Coordinates of C-alpha atoms in Angstrom, one line a residue:
X1 CA 56.8 16.7 -20.9
X2 CA 54.1 19.0 -21.9
X3 CA 50.5 17.8 -21.9
X4 CA 48.3 18.5 -24.7
X5 CA 44.7 19.7 -24.5
X6 CA 42.4 18.8 -27.6
X7 CA 40.1 21.8 -28.8
X8 CA 36.5 21.4 -28.9
X9 CA 36.8 21.7 -32.8
X10 CA 38.8 18.4 -32.8
X11 CA 35.8 16.5 -31.0
X12 CA 33.0 18.5 -32.7
X13 CA 31.9 15.7 -34.6
X14 CA 31.5 13.5 -31.5
X15 CA 30.1 16.3 -29.4
X16 CA 27.5 17.2 -32.1
X17 CA 26.3 13.5 -32.3
X18 CA 26.0 13.3 -28.5
X19 CA 23.8 16.4 -28.5
X20 CA 21.7 15.1 -31.4
X21 CA 20.9 11.9 -29.6
X22 CA 20.0 13.8 -26.6
X23 CA 17.8 16.1 -28.6
X24 CA 16.1 13.0 -30.1
X25 CA 15.6 11.5 -26.5
X26 CA 13.9 14.7 -25.6
X27 CA 11.5 14.6 -28.7
X28 CA 10.5 11.1 -27.5
X29 CA 8.1 9.6 -30.1
X30 CA 7.8 12.8 -32.2
X31 CA 5.0 15.5 -32.3
X32 CA 2.2 13.1 -33.6
X33 CA 3.0 10.5 -31.0
X34 CA 2.9 13.4 -28.3
X35 CA -0.4 14.9 -29.5
X36 CA -2.0 11.4 -29.4
X37 CA -0.9 11.1 -25.8
X38 CA -2.3 14.5 -24.9
X39 CA -5.5 14.1 -26.7
X40 CA -6.2 10.9 -24.6
X41 CA -5.7 13.1 -21.4
X42 CA -2.4 11.9 -20.5
X43 CA 0.9 13.3 -19.8
X44 CA 4.1 12.4 -21.5
X45 CA 6.7 10.4 -19.1
X46 CA 8.9 13.6 -19.1
X47 CA 6.0 15.6 -18.1
X48 CA 5.0 13.1 -15.4
X49 CA 8.4 13.1 -13.8
X50 CA 8.5 16.9 -13.8
X51 CA 5.2 17.0 -12.1
X52 CA 6.1 14.4 -9.6
X53 CA 9.5 15.5 -8.4
X54 CA 11.0 18.7 -6.8
X55 CA 11.9 21.3 -9.6
X56 CA 15.0 20.8 -11.4
X57 CA 16.0 17.7 -9.3
X58 CA 15.8 15.1 -12.1
X59 CA 19.0 13.6 -13.1
X60 CA 18.4 11.3 -16.0
X61 CA 20.6 8.3 -16.6
X62 CA 21.0 6.4 -19.9
X63 CA 19.4 9.1 -21.8
X64 CA 20.9 8.1 -25.2
X65 CA 20.1 4.5 -25.0
X66 CA 18.1 3.3 -28.0
X67 CA 18.4 2.1 -31.3
X68 CA 20.5 3.9 -34.1
X69 CA 20.4 3.4 -37.7
X70 CA 23.7 3.6 -39.6
X71 CA 24.7 4.0 -43.2
X72 CA 27.2 1.8 -45.1
X73 CA 30.2 4.0 -43.9
X74 CA 28.9 3.4 -40.2
X75 CA 27.8 7.0 -39.6
X76 CA 24.4 7.7 -37.6
X77 CA 21.7 8.4 -39.9
X78 CA 18.8 8.4 -37.2
X79 CA 18.3 7.4 -33.7
X80 CA 15.1 6.2 -31.9
X81 CA 15.4 6.5 -28.0
X82 CA 14.3 3.8 -25.7
X83 CA 10.9 4.0 -24.2
X84 CA 12.1 3.9 -20.8
X85 CA 13.1 7.2 -18.9
X86 CA 14.8 6.8 -15.8
X87 CA 17.2 8.6 -13.2
X88 CA 17.4 9.9 -9.8
X89 CA 15.5 13.0 -8.4
X90 CA 14.3 14.4 -5.1
X91 CA 11.1 14.4 -3.3
X92 CA 10.9 16.3 0.0
X93 CA 14.6 16.9 -0.3
X94 CA 15.2 13.2 -0.4
X95 CA 16.9 11.3 -3.2
X96 CA 14.7 8.6 -4.9
X97 CA 15.0 6.5 -8.2
X98 CA 12.2 7.0 -10.7
X99 CA 11.7 5.0 -13.8
X100 CA 9.0 5.8 -16.5
X101 CA 7.6 4.1 -19.6
X102 CA 7.3 6.3 -22.8
X103 CA 4.1 5.4 -24.4
X104 CA 4.9 7.7 -27.3
X105 CA 7.5 5.2 -28.5
X106 CA 6.0 1.8 -29.4
X107 CA 3.2 1.9 -26.8
X108 CA 5.7 1.7 -24.1
X109 CA 6.1 -2.1 -24.9
X110 CA 8.3 -3.6 -22.2
X111 CA 9.8 -5.9 -24.9
X112 CA 10.5 -3.1 -27.5
X113 CA 12.6 -1.2 -25.0
X114 CA 16.2 -1.7 -24.0
X115 CA 15.3 -4.0 -21.0
X116 CA 18.8 -3.4 -19.3
X117 CA 17.9 0.2 -18.9
X118 CA 14.6 -0.1 -16.8
X119 CA 16.2 -3.2 -14.9
X120 CA 19.2 -1.0 -14.0
X121 CA 17.0 1.6 -12.4
X122 CA 15.6 -1.2 -10.1
X123 CA 18.9 -2.7 -9.4
X124 CA 20.2 0.9 -8.6
X125 CA 17.5 1.5 -6.0
X126 CA 18.2 -2.0 -4.6
X127 CA 22.1 -1.4 -4.3
X128 CA 21.8 2.4 -3.3
X129 CA 18.9 1.7 -0.8
X130 CA 16.6 4.5 -2.3
X131 CA 12.9 4.4 -2.7
X132 CA 11.8 3.4 -6.1
X133 CA 9.0 4.8 -8.1
X134 CA 7.6 3.2 -11.2
X135 CA 5.5 5.4 -13.6
X136 CA 3.9 2.5 -15.6
X137 CA 2.2 2.9 -19.2
X138 CA 3.0 -0.1 -21.3
X139 CA 1.1 -2.2 -23.4
X140 CA 3.1 -5.2 -22.2
X141 CA 4.9 -7.7 -24.3
X142 CA 5.0 -7.4 -28.1
X143 CA 4.7 -10.2 -30.7
X144 CA 7.0 -8.1 -33.1
X145 CA 9.8 -9.1 -30.7
X146 CA 9.8 -12.4 -32.7
X147 CA 10.7 -10.8 -35.9
X148 CA 13.6 -8.6 -34.1
X149 CA 15.2 -11.7 -32.5
X150 CA 14.2 -14.5 -34.8
X151 CA 13.5 -16.5 -31.8
X152 CA 10.9 -16.8 -28.9
X153 CA 12.0 -15.7 -25.4
X154 CA 11.4 -17.5 -22.2
X155 CA 9.5 -15.0 -19.8
X156 CA 11.2 -13.4 -16.9
X157 CA 14.3 -10.9 -16.3
X158 CA 16.9 -13.0 -14.3
X159 CA 18.6 -9.6 -12.9
X160 CA 15.4 -7.8 -11.8
X161 CA 15.6 -7.6 -8.0
X162 CA 11.7 -7.4 -7.6
X163 CA 11.5 -9.4 -4.4
X164 CA 14.7 -8.0 -2.8
X165 CA 13.6 -4.4 -3.2
X166 CA 10.5 -5.2 -1.2
X167 CA 12.6 -6.0 1.7
X168 CA 15.0 -3.0 1.4
X169 CA 13.1 0.3 0.1
X170 CA 9.8 1.6 -0.2
X171 CA 8.5 0.6 -3.8
X172 CA 5.7 2.4 -5.5
X173 CA 3.8 1.4 -8.6
X174 CA 1.8 4.1 -10.5
X175 CA -0.7 3.0 -13.2
X176 CA -0.9 5.8 -15.8
X177 CA -2.4 3.8 -18.8
X178 CA -3.1 0.5 -20.0
X179 CA -0.8 -1.7 -18.0
X180 CA -0.8 -5.4 -19.3
X181 CA 1.4 -8.3 -18.4
X182 CA 4.7 -7.1 -16.9
X183 CA 3.2 -3.7 -16.7
X184 CA 0.6 -4.9 -14.4
X185 CA 3.2 -6.8 -12.3
X186 CA 5.3 -3.6 -12.0
X187 CA 2.4 -1.9 -10.7
X188 CA 1.3 -4.5 -8.1
X189 CA 4.6 -5.8 -6.9
X190 CA 5.1 -2.7 -4.6
X191 CA 4.3 -1.3 -1.1
X192 CA 1.9 1.3 -2.5
X193 CA 0.1 1.4 -5.9
X194 CA -2.3 3.9 -7.4
X195 CA -4.2 4.2 -10.6
X196 CA -6.0 7.0 -12.3
X197 CA -9.7 7.0 -12.9
X198 CA -10.7 6.3 -16.6
X199 CA -7.1 6.5 -18.1
X200 CA -5.6 3.6 -16.1
X201 CA -6.2 -0.2 -16.6
X202 CA -4.4 -3.3 -15.2
X203 CA -4.7 -6.9 -16.3
X204 CA -2.8 -9.8 -16.9
X205 CA -3.9 -9.8 -20.6
X206 CA -5.9 -7.1 -22.4
X207 CA -9.3 -7.6 -24.2
X208 CA -7.9 -9.1 -27.5
X209 CA -6.0 -11.7 -25.2
X210 CA -9.3 -12.4 -23.4
X211 CA -11.2 -12.9 -26.7
X212 CA -8.7 -15.4 -28.0
X213 CA -8.3 -17.3 -24.8
X214 CA -11.9 -17.3 -23.5
X215 CA -14.1 -16.2 -26.4
X216 CA -16.0 -13.3 -25.1
X217 CA -15.8 -9.5 -25.5
X218 CA -14.9 -7.2 -22.8
X219 CA -13.8 -3.4 -22.5
X220 CA -10.6 -2.4 -20.9
X221 CA -12.4 -0.7 -18.2
X222 CA -14.6 -3.8 -17.4
X223 CA -11.5 -6.0 -17.4
X224 CA -9.3 -3.9 -15.3
X225 CA -10.3 -0.4 -14.6
X226 CA -10.2 1.4 -11.0
X227 CA -13.6 0.1 -10.1
X228 CA -12.3 -3.4 -10.7
X229 CA -8.9 -3.3 -9.1
X230 CA -9.3 -0.9 -6.2
X231 CA -11.9 -3.5 -5.1
X232 CA -9.9 -6.7 -6.0
X233 CA -6.9 -5.6 -3.9
X234 CA -4.5 -5.6 -6.9
X235 CA -4.3 -1.8 -6.7
X236 CA -4.4 0.2 -3.4
X237 CA -5.7 3.6 -4.3
X238 CA -7.6 5.5 -7.1
X239 CA -6.7 9.1 -8.3
X240 CA -9.1 11.4 -9.8
X241 CA -6.2 12.5 -12.3
X242 CA -2.3 12.1 -12.7
X243 CA -1.5 15.2 -10.2
X244 CA -3.7 13.4 -7.7
X245 CA -1.8 10.3 -8.2
X246 CA 1.5 12.1 -7.8
X247 CA 0.2 13.7 -4.6
X248 CA -0.7 10.5 -3.1
X249 CA 2.7 9.0 -3.9
X250 CA 4.3 12.0 -2.3
X251 CA 2.2 11.7 0.7
X252 CA 3.0 8.0 1.0
X253 CA 6.7 8.5 1.0
X254 CA 6.4 11.2 3.6
X255 CA 5.7 8.5 6.1
X256 CA 8.3 6.0 4.8
X257 CA 12.2 5.9 5.8
X258 CA 14.6 5.9 3.0
X259 CA 15.3 2.2 3.5
X260 CA 15.0 -0.4 6.2
X261 CA 18.2 0.9 7.9
X262 CA 16.5 3.8 8.9
X263 CA 13.2 4.8 10.9
X264 CA 10.6 7.3 9.5
X265 CA 11.5 10.8 9.9
X266 CA 10.0 12.7 13.0
X267 CA 8.2 15.7 11.9
X268 CA 7.3 18.2 14.7
X269 CA 3.9 19.3 14.9
X270 CA 1.8 22.2 16.6
X271 CA -0.9 19.8 17.5
X272 CA -0.7 19.2 21.2
X273 CA -0.5 15.6 22.7
X274 CA -2.7 16.8 25.4
X275 CA -5.5 17.7 23.1
X276 CA -8.8 16.1 24.3
X277 CA -12.1 16.2 22.5
X278 CA -15.2 15.6 24.6
X279 CA -17.2 14.4 21.7
X280 CA -15.2 11.0 21.7
X281 CA -16.9 10.4 25.2
X282 CA -20.2 10.0 23.4
X283 CA -19.4 8.8 20.0
X284 CA -20.3 5.2 20.6
X285 CA -23.8 4.6 20.7
X286 CA -25.2 3.0 24.0
X287 CA -27.7 0.8 21.7
X288 CA -25.6 -2.0 20.4
X289 CA -27.4 -2.1 17.0
X290 CA -26.5 1.4 16.1
X291 CA -23.2 2.2 14.2
X292 CA -21.0 5.0 14.2
X293 CA -18.1 6.7 12.2
X294 CA -14.9 5.0 12.9
X295 CA -12.9 7.4 10.6
X296 CA -14.1 10.4 12.7
X297 CA -12.4 8.7 15.7
X298 CA -9.3 8.2 13.9
X299 CA -9.2 11.8 12.5
X300 CA -9.8 13.2 16.0
X301 CA -6.9 11.3 17.6
X302 CA -4.2 11.4 15.0
X303 CA -2.3 14.8 14.3
X304 CA -4.5 17.0 12.4
X305 CA -4.5 16.4 8.6
X306 CA -2.3 13.4 8.6
X307 CA -4.6 10.5 8.1
X308 CA -3.7 8.7 4.9
X309 CA -6.0 5.8 3.9
X310 CA -4.8 3.0 2.0
X311 CA -7.1 0.4 0.2
X312 CA -10.2 1.9 1.3
X313 CA -12.5 0.0 -1.2
X314 CA -10.9 -3.6 -0.6
X315 CA -11.7 -5.3 2.3
X316 CA -13.8 -2.5 3.6
X317 CA -14.6 -3.9 7.0
X318 CA -11.1 -3.1 8.0
X319 CA -9.6 0.4 7.6
X320 CA -5.8 0.7 7.1
X321 CA -4.2 4.1 7.2
X322 CA -0.9 5.9 7.7
X323 CA -0.7 8.8 10.0
X324 CA 1.3 10.8 12.6
X325 CA 0.9 10.8 16.3
X326 CA 2.7 13.6 18.0
X327 CA 5.0 13.9 14.8
X328 CA 5.8 10.1 14.7
X329 CA 4.7 8.0 11.8
X330 CA 2.2 5.2 12.9
X331 CA 0.1 2.5 11.1
X332 CA -3.5 2.5 11.8
X333 CA -5.7 -0.7 11.7
X334 CA -9.5 -0.3 12.5
X335 CA -12.8 -1.8 12.2
X336 CA -15.4 -0.2 10.1
X337 CA -18.9 -1.3 11.6
X338 CA -20.7 0.1 8.6
X339 CA -19.4 -2.7 6.4
X340 CA -20.2 -6.4 7.4
X341 CA -20.1 -5.2 11.0
X342 CA -16.5 -4.6 10.9
X343 CA -16.0 -8.5 10.7
X344 CA -12.8 -10.2 9.5
X345 CA -13.6 -11.2 5.9
X346 CA -11.3 -12.9 3.5
X347 CA -10.4 -9.6 1.9
X348 CA -10.3 -7.8 5.2
X349 CA -7.6 -10.4 6.2
X350 CA -5.5 -10.2 3.2
X351 CA -5.6 -6.5 3.6
X352 CA -4.5 -6.7 7.1
X353 CA -1.7 -9.1 6.5
X354 CA -0.3 -7.0 3.8
X355 CA -0.6 -3.9 6.0
X356 CA 1.2 -5.5 8.7
X357 CA 3.9 -6.6 6.7
X358 CA 4.5 -3.1 5.3
X359 CA 4.7 -1.5 8.8
X360 CA 6.9 -4.3 10.1
X361 CA 9.3 -4.0 7.2
X362 CA 9.6 -0.2 7.6
X363 CA 9.6 -0.1 11.5
X364 CA 6.4 1.6 11.9
X365 CA 4.5 1.1 15.2
X366 CA 0.8 -0.1 14.7
X367 CA -2.2 1.4 16.6
X368 CA -5.3 -0.9 16.3
X369 CA -8.8 0.6 17.1
X370 CA -10.7 -2.7 17.8
X371 CA -14.4 -3.1 17.2
X372 CA -14.2 -6.8 16.0
X373 CA -17.4 -9.0 16.0
X374 CA -15.2 -12.1 14.9
X375 CA -14.2 -13.9 11.6
X376 CA -16.9 -13.6 8.9
X377 CA -19.2 -16.8 8.8
X378 CA -21.8 -18.1 6.4
X379 CA -21.8 -20.4 3.4
X380 CA -20.0 -18.1 1.2
X381 CA -17.4 -17.2 3.8
X382 CA -16.5 -20.9 4.4
X383 CA -16.6 -21.9 0.8
X384 CA -14.0 -19.2 0.1
X385 CA -11.7 -20.3 3.0
X386 CA -11.8 -17.2 5.0
X387 CA -10.5 -19.0 8.0
X388 CA -7.2 -19.7 6.0
X389 CA -6.8 -16.0 5.6
X390 CA -7.6 -15.2 9.1
X391 CA -4.9 -17.8 10.3
X392 CA -2.2 -16.0 7.8
X393 CA -3.2 -12.7 9.5
X394 CA -2.5 -14.2 12.9
X395 CA 0.7 -15.4 11.7
X396 CA 1.7 -11.9 10.2
X397 CA 0.7 -10.3 13.5
X398 CA 2.7 -12.7 15.5
X399 CA 5.8 -12.4 13.4
X400 CA 5.7 -8.8 13.5
X401 CA 8.6 -7.1 15.7
X402 CA 7.2 -3.7 15.9
X403 CA 5.5 -2.1 18.9
X404 CA 1.7 -2.5 19.0
X405 CA -0.9 -0.7 20.9
X406 CA -4.6 -1.6 20.9
X407 CA -7.5 0.5 21.8
X408 CA -10.7 -1.5 22.1
X409 CA -13.5 0.7 21.4
X410 CA -16.5 -1.7 21.4
X411 CA -16.3 -5.4 20.4
X412 CA -13.6 -8.0 20.4
X413 CA -14.9 -11.6 19.9
X414 CA -13.7 -14.9 18.6
X415 CA -10.8 -15.6 16.6
X416 CA -11.0 -12.2 14.8
X417 CA -11.1 -10.4 18.1
X418 CA -8.0 -12.3 19.1
X419 CA -6.1 -10.8 16.1
X420 CA -5.8 -7.4 17.7
X421 CA -2.1 -7.5 18.5
X422 CA 0.7 -10.1 19.2
X423 CA 0.6 -12.1 22.2
X424 CA 4.3 -12.8 22.4
X425 CA 6.0 -12.1 19.1
X426 CA 8.9 -13.6 17.5
X427 CA 11.3 -12.6 20.4
X428 CA 8.8 -13.8 23.0
X429 CA 9.1 -10.4 24.6
X430 CA 6.2 -8.5 22.7
X431 CA 3.8 -6.7 25.0
X432 CA 0.0 -7.3 24.6
X433 CA -0.3 -3.5 25.2
X434 CA -4.1 -2.6 25.2
X435 CA -6.3 -0.2 26.6
X436 CA -10.3 -0.2 26.4
X437 CA -13.0 2.2 26.4
X438 CA -15.9 1.9 28.9
X439 CA -18.0 0.8 25.8
X440 CA -15.8 -2.4 25.2
X441 CA -17.1 -5.9 25.4
X442 CA -15.0 -9.0 24.7
X443 CA -15.1 -12.9 24.8
X444 CA -15.1 -16.0 22.9
X445 CA -18.6 -15.3 21.6
X446 CA -21.0 -12.7 22.0
X447 CA -23.2 -13.0 24.9
X448 CA -26.8 -13.2 22.8
X449 CA -25.7 -15.9 20.4
X450 CA -23.8 -17.6 23.2
X451 CA -26.7 -17.9 25.6
X452 CA -29.2 -19.0 22.8
X453 CA -26.7 -21.8 21.9
X454 CA -25.7 -22.8 25.5
X455 CA -29.1 -22.8 27.0
X456 CA -31.1 -23.8 24.1
X457 CA -33.0 -26.7 25.8
X458 CA -33.6 -24.6 29.1
X459 CA -34.9 -21.6 27.2
X460 CA -37.2 -23.8 24.8
X461 CA -38.8 -25.7 27.8
X462 CA -39.4 -22.6 30.0
X463 CA -42.9 -21.2 30.4
X464 CA -42.0 -17.8 28.8
X465 CA -38.9 -18.6 26.5
X466 CA -38.4 -15.1 25.6
X467 CA -38.4 -13.8 29.1
X468 CA -35.9 -16.7 30.2
X469 CA -33.4 -15.8 27.6
X470 CA -33.6 -12.2 28.7
X471 CA -32.9 -13.1 32.4
X472 CA -29.8 -15.2 31.3
X473 CA -28.4 -12.6 29.0
X474 CA -28.8 -10.1 31.8
X475 CA -26.8 -12.3 34.2
X476 CA -24.1 -12.8 31.5
X477 CA -24.1 -9.2 30.4
X478 CA -23.0 -8.1 33.8
X479 CA -20.1 -10.7 33.9
X480 CA -19.0 -9.1 30.5
X481 CA -18.4 -5.7 32.0
X482 CA -14.9 -4.6 31.1
X483 CA -14.4 -3.4 34.5
X484 CA -14.4 -7.0 35.7
X485 CA -11.6 -7.8 33.0
X486 CA -9.6 -4.7 34.2
X487 CA -9.8 -5.9 37.8
X488 CA -7.8 -9.0 36.7
X489 CA -5.4 -6.8 34.5
X490 CA -6.8 -8.1 31.4
X491 CA -6.4 -4.8 29.8
X492 CA -3.5 -2.1 30.9
X493 CA -6.3 0.3 31.7
X494 CA -9.8 1.6 30.9
X495 CA -9.7 5.1 29.7
X496 CA -11.9 7.9 28.9
X497 CA -12.3 8.0 25.1
X498 CA -11.3 11.7 25.1
X499 CA -7.8 10.7 26.9
X500 CA -7.0 8.6 23.8
X501 CA -4.8 10.9 22.1
X502 CA -2.7 11.7 25.3
X503 CA -2.2 8.1 26.0
X504 CA -1.0 7.1 22.5
X505 CA 1.2 10.3 22.1
X506 CA 2.9 9.1 25.3
X507 CA 3.1 5.4 24.0
X508 CA 4.5 6.3 20.5
X509 CA 7.6 8.0 22.0
X510 CA 8.5 5.1 23.7
X511 CA 7.8 2.8 20.7
X512 CA 10.3 4.8 18.7
X513 CA 13.0 4.3 21.1
X514 CA 12.6 0.6 20.5
X515 CA 12.2 0.7 16.8
X516 CA 15.5 2.6 16.4
X517 CA 17.1 -0.9 17.7
X518 CA 15.2 -3.1 15.2
X519 CA 16.5 -1.2 12.1
X520 CA 17.6 -3.6 9.3
X521 CA 16.1 -6.4 7.0
X522 CA 13.5 -9.0 8.3
X523 CA 13.8 -12.5 7.6
X524 CA 11.1 -12.3 5.0
X525 CA 10.2 -9.5 2.7
X526 CA 6.5 -8.7 1.8
X527 CA 4.3 -11.8 1.7

């Protein structure tokens, strides 16, 4: 029996309709809406995807989803595309899933689009175990949905695997406009988020909602601009423009594995693991009241040019970074003595907890540079429940399975000082692998404050109280020498600061031998 092949002419009407629908999708909301977007200093969603991913790598899916208008004969008269653009692409040669809101169509409203489409992108990333990038530019829900559906909608998307994703693949949220309601959640429910200065705003409800509910006027910038949410912790980083935001996304993903069943990629480096910088030997001032630049230490120790800081303006007394050490991805936690003395504030505790969860989820060993005076105290700290957050931080550290190495550069006091690494971990086998610089001091309480409390009566009754306090402090200062602790093997070793890179480069190689055996999902996702 001979087969029969149709000619293109026979299918011409259908093919022409397909091409027309595709063309309409490319036109987005039309020239006027595109001009409006550009005049506000913003790229369109298609321009954004092109700027983010490798050239010609975007494979769009669901392009012709939208709303058609038909005549009485059932023929298509016009077509309005969905205001969600999604598909797969490549960054650094690796496949990712990207989904973006098209603000040129009904302001990117999450309820004016075909919800199955953007949810499908999330489900695809979840099933195919590919990193997900959300380009969010949406005004949130729309009251006009009532007219379309002739009924109200119970909030929520039953098929959206928002939490499951966090335990499987890297998720990135990029705020590229006013992101209200669901848009704000899509930015924040991620492993890394970034918003663009002046054009991005994130809030549960915008100024009209605030006016209606709370009866005061507020601008979008005051309510949810970068100055608000890079300091509230809702969003990790600020970008100067959209290209800077996309650069940060690419850099973040360069440290991540594709999913939790892999470890981060090793990238060879020309930066020698034996490199030593004599400046580190003198970077800590002998005078305890003088501070120093912790970031300078970090940049000197890690592979050159690889330090990527996350959430700099939130919980600033703690520094969290991704970096490379001898080609391997590492997480860095450090204390910044320039802010609150480096103490563990409520915000710093929350920041540390989330960062530890991130590194543990994706099998990234942590290096902790410790200069911790303790948990923040005082009336405000106690009223805010700082201790509760500190306890949650201790829990996150103890639950983490990843290798952990601490370098105590100066102070490690009290409960905060004890949070510098796991004591036994979930398996009961975690090493408290820690080294110290000669400048290190530790204890349940600093000598100065401890002496004043413990010898209060003796000091007050002395002929010369100041002199007596100095004598007692001198005695205890000698006992607090790090060398005395090293004698009892309280630390693995005391090292010259300039040797730190060599010590850590040797450790991280062994750490990755362990993480290779730890791949897979954790019992919990991100907290």
